[in-house]
PDB file of C-alpha atoms in Angstrom:
ATOM      1  CA  UNK A  11     -58.392  88.412  20.648  1.00 61.00           C
ATOM      2  CA  UNK A  12     -55.916  90.385  22.114  1.00 74.00           C
ATOM      3  CA  UNK A  13     -53.198  88.712  20.158  1.00 84.00           C
ATOM      4  CA  UNK A  14     -54.356  89.841  16.708  1.00 86.00           C
ATOM      5  CA  UNK A  15     -54.909  92.546  14.650  1.00 88.00           C
ATOM      6  CA  UNK A  16     -57.736  92.051  12.284  1.00 89.00           C
ATOM      7  CA  UNK A  17     -59.430  94.870   8.674  1.00 92.00           C
ATOM      8  CA  UNK A  18     -61.858  93.568   7.026  1.00 94.00           C
ATOM      9  CA  UNK A  19     -63.818  95.658   5.166  1.00 96.00           C
ATOM     10  CA  UNK A  20     -65.845  94.711   2.074  1.00 97.00           C
ATOM     11  CA  UNK A  21     -67.771  97.250  -0.298  1.00 97.00           C
ATOM     12  CA  UNK A  22     -71.347  96.426  -0.726  1.00 96.00           C
ATOM     13  CA  UNK A  23     -73.930  96.608  -2.953  1.00 97.00           C
ATOM     14  CA  UNK A  24     -77.653  96.767  -3.070  1.00 95.00           C
ATOM     15  CA  UNK A  25     -80.260  98.138  -6.204  1.00 97.00           C
ATOM     16  CA  UNK A  26     -83.782  98.017  -6.632  1.00 95.00           C
ATOM     17  CA  UNK A  27     -85.586  95.858  -9.216  1.00 96.00           C
ATOM     18  CA  UNK A  28     -85.441  96.307 -12.000  1.00 96.00           C
ATOM     19  CA  UNK A  29     -83.510  98.949 -11.639  1.00 95.00           C
ATOM     20  CA  UNK A  30     -86.429 101.410 -10.985  1.00 97.00           C
ATOM     21  CA  UNK A  31     -85.757 105.327  -9.807  1.00 97.00           C
ATOM     22  CA  UNK A  32     -86.887 105.027  -6.643  1.00 97.00           C
ATOM     23  CA  UNK A  33     -84.512 106.060  -3.962  1.00 97.00           C
ATOM     24  CA  UNK A  34     -84.618 110.192  -4.368  1.00 96.00           C
ATOM     25  CA  UNK A  35     -86.540 112.347  -2.434  1.00 96.00           C
ATOM     26  CA  UNK A  36     -87.808 111.388   0.970  1.00 97.00           C
ATOM     27  CA  UNK A  37     -87.017 107.653   0.542  1.00 97.00           C
ATOM     28  CA  UNK A  38     -83.257 108.898   0.040  1.00 97.00           C
ATOM     29  CA  UNK A  39     -82.893 110.331   3.522  1.00 97.00           C
ATOM     30  CA  UNK A  40     -85.196 107.184   5.242  1.00 97.00           C
ATOM     31  CA  UNK A  41     -82.981 104.912   3.683  1.00 97.00           C
ATOM     32  CA  UNK A  42     -79.750 107.200   4.396  1.00 97.00           C
ATOM     33  CA  UNK A  43     -80.715 107.661   8.162  1.00 98.00           C
ATOM     34  CA  UNK A  44     -81.800 103.799   8.116  1.00 97.00           C
ATOM     35  CA  UNK A  45     -78.261 102.194   7.324  1.00 97.00           C
ATOM     36  CA  UNK A  46     -76.410 104.411   9.681  1.00 97.00           C
ATOM     37  CA  UNK A  47     -78.521 103.023  12.785  1.00 98.00           C
ATOM     38  CA  UNK A  48     -78.141  99.881  11.723  1.00 95.00           C
ATOM     39  CA  UNK A  49     -75.018 100.069  11.352  1.00 95.00           C
ATOM     40  CA  UNK A  50     -74.472 102.734  14.566  1.00 96.00           C
ATOM     41  CA  UNK A  51     -76.050  99.453  16.895  1.00 96.00           C
ATOM     42  CA  UNK A  52     -74.349  97.102  14.971  1.00 93.00           C
ATOM     43  CA  UNK A  53     -70.767  98.318  15.565  1.00 93.00           C
ATOM     44  CA  UNK A  54     -70.254  98.605  11.628  1.00 95.00           C
ATOM     45  CA  UNK A  55     -68.437 101.300  10.206  1.00 96.00           C
ATOM     46  CA  UNK A  56     -69.381 102.798   6.866  1.00 97.00           C
ATOM     47  CA  UNK A  57     -65.603 103.988   5.614  1.00 98.00           C
ATOM     48  CA  UNK A  58     -67.891 105.126   2.637  1.00 97.00           C
ATOM     49  CA  UNK A  59     -71.810 104.347   1.174  1.00 96.00           C
ATOM     50  CA  UNK A  60     -73.705 106.544  -1.387  1.00 97.00           C
ATOM     51  CA  UNK A  61     -77.101 106.195  -2.211  1.00 97.00           C
ATOM     52  CA  UNK A  62     -77.750 106.763  -6.520  1.00 97.00           C
ATOM     53  CA  UNK A  63     -81.202 106.901  -7.049  1.00 96.00           C
ATOM     54  CA  UNK A  64     -81.373 103.061  -8.343  1.00 96.00           C
ATOM     55  CA  UNK A  65     -78.779 101.743  -5.690  1.00 97.00           C
ATOM     56  CA  UNK A  66     -76.157 101.585  -3.119  1.00 98.00           C
ATOM     57  CA  UNK A  67     -73.003 101.635  -2.676  1.00 97.00           C
ATOM     58  CA  UNK A  68     -71.244 100.527   0.566  1.00 97.00           C
ATOM     59  CA  UNK A  69     -67.986 100.759   2.470  1.00 98.00           C
ATOM     60  CA  UNK A  70     -67.813  98.946   5.956  1.00 97.00           C
ATOM     61  CA  UNK A  71     -65.158  97.853   8.310  1.00 96.00           C
ATOM     62  CA  UNK A  72     -66.414  95.505  10.487  1.00 94.00           C
ATOM     63  CA  UNK A  73     -65.164  92.790  13.247  1.00 92.00           C
ATOM     64  CA  UNK A  74     -63.793  88.960  12.843  1.00 90.00           C
ATOM     65  CA  UNK A  75     -66.586  87.946  14.564  1.00 90.00           C
ATOM     66  CA  UNK A  76     -69.178  89.212  12.594  1.00 92.00           C
ATOM     67  CA  UNK A  77     -70.568  87.825   9.834  1.00 90.00           C
ATOM     68  CA  UNK A  78     -70.763  89.526   6.862  1.00 86.00           C
ATOM     69  CA  UNK A  79     -73.870  87.521   5.477  1.00 86.00           C
ATOM     70  CA  UNK A  80     -75.394  88.467   8.667  1.00 81.00           C
TER      71      UNK A  80
END
């Protein structure tokens, strides 16, 4: 609302099943573009993000009205 200030951030990590190295090449590029597209649609700011071969790290900033689990 208009009388409060908030700064909500979260560090989210996803890993592939059995930590298989599948996030490389075209899949890595497609995963990156999908995450950027979803965050833009949901009005979530990506502060920092890395897509490794077997996991994804994202540090995001989101509004108080948003639910992090959704």
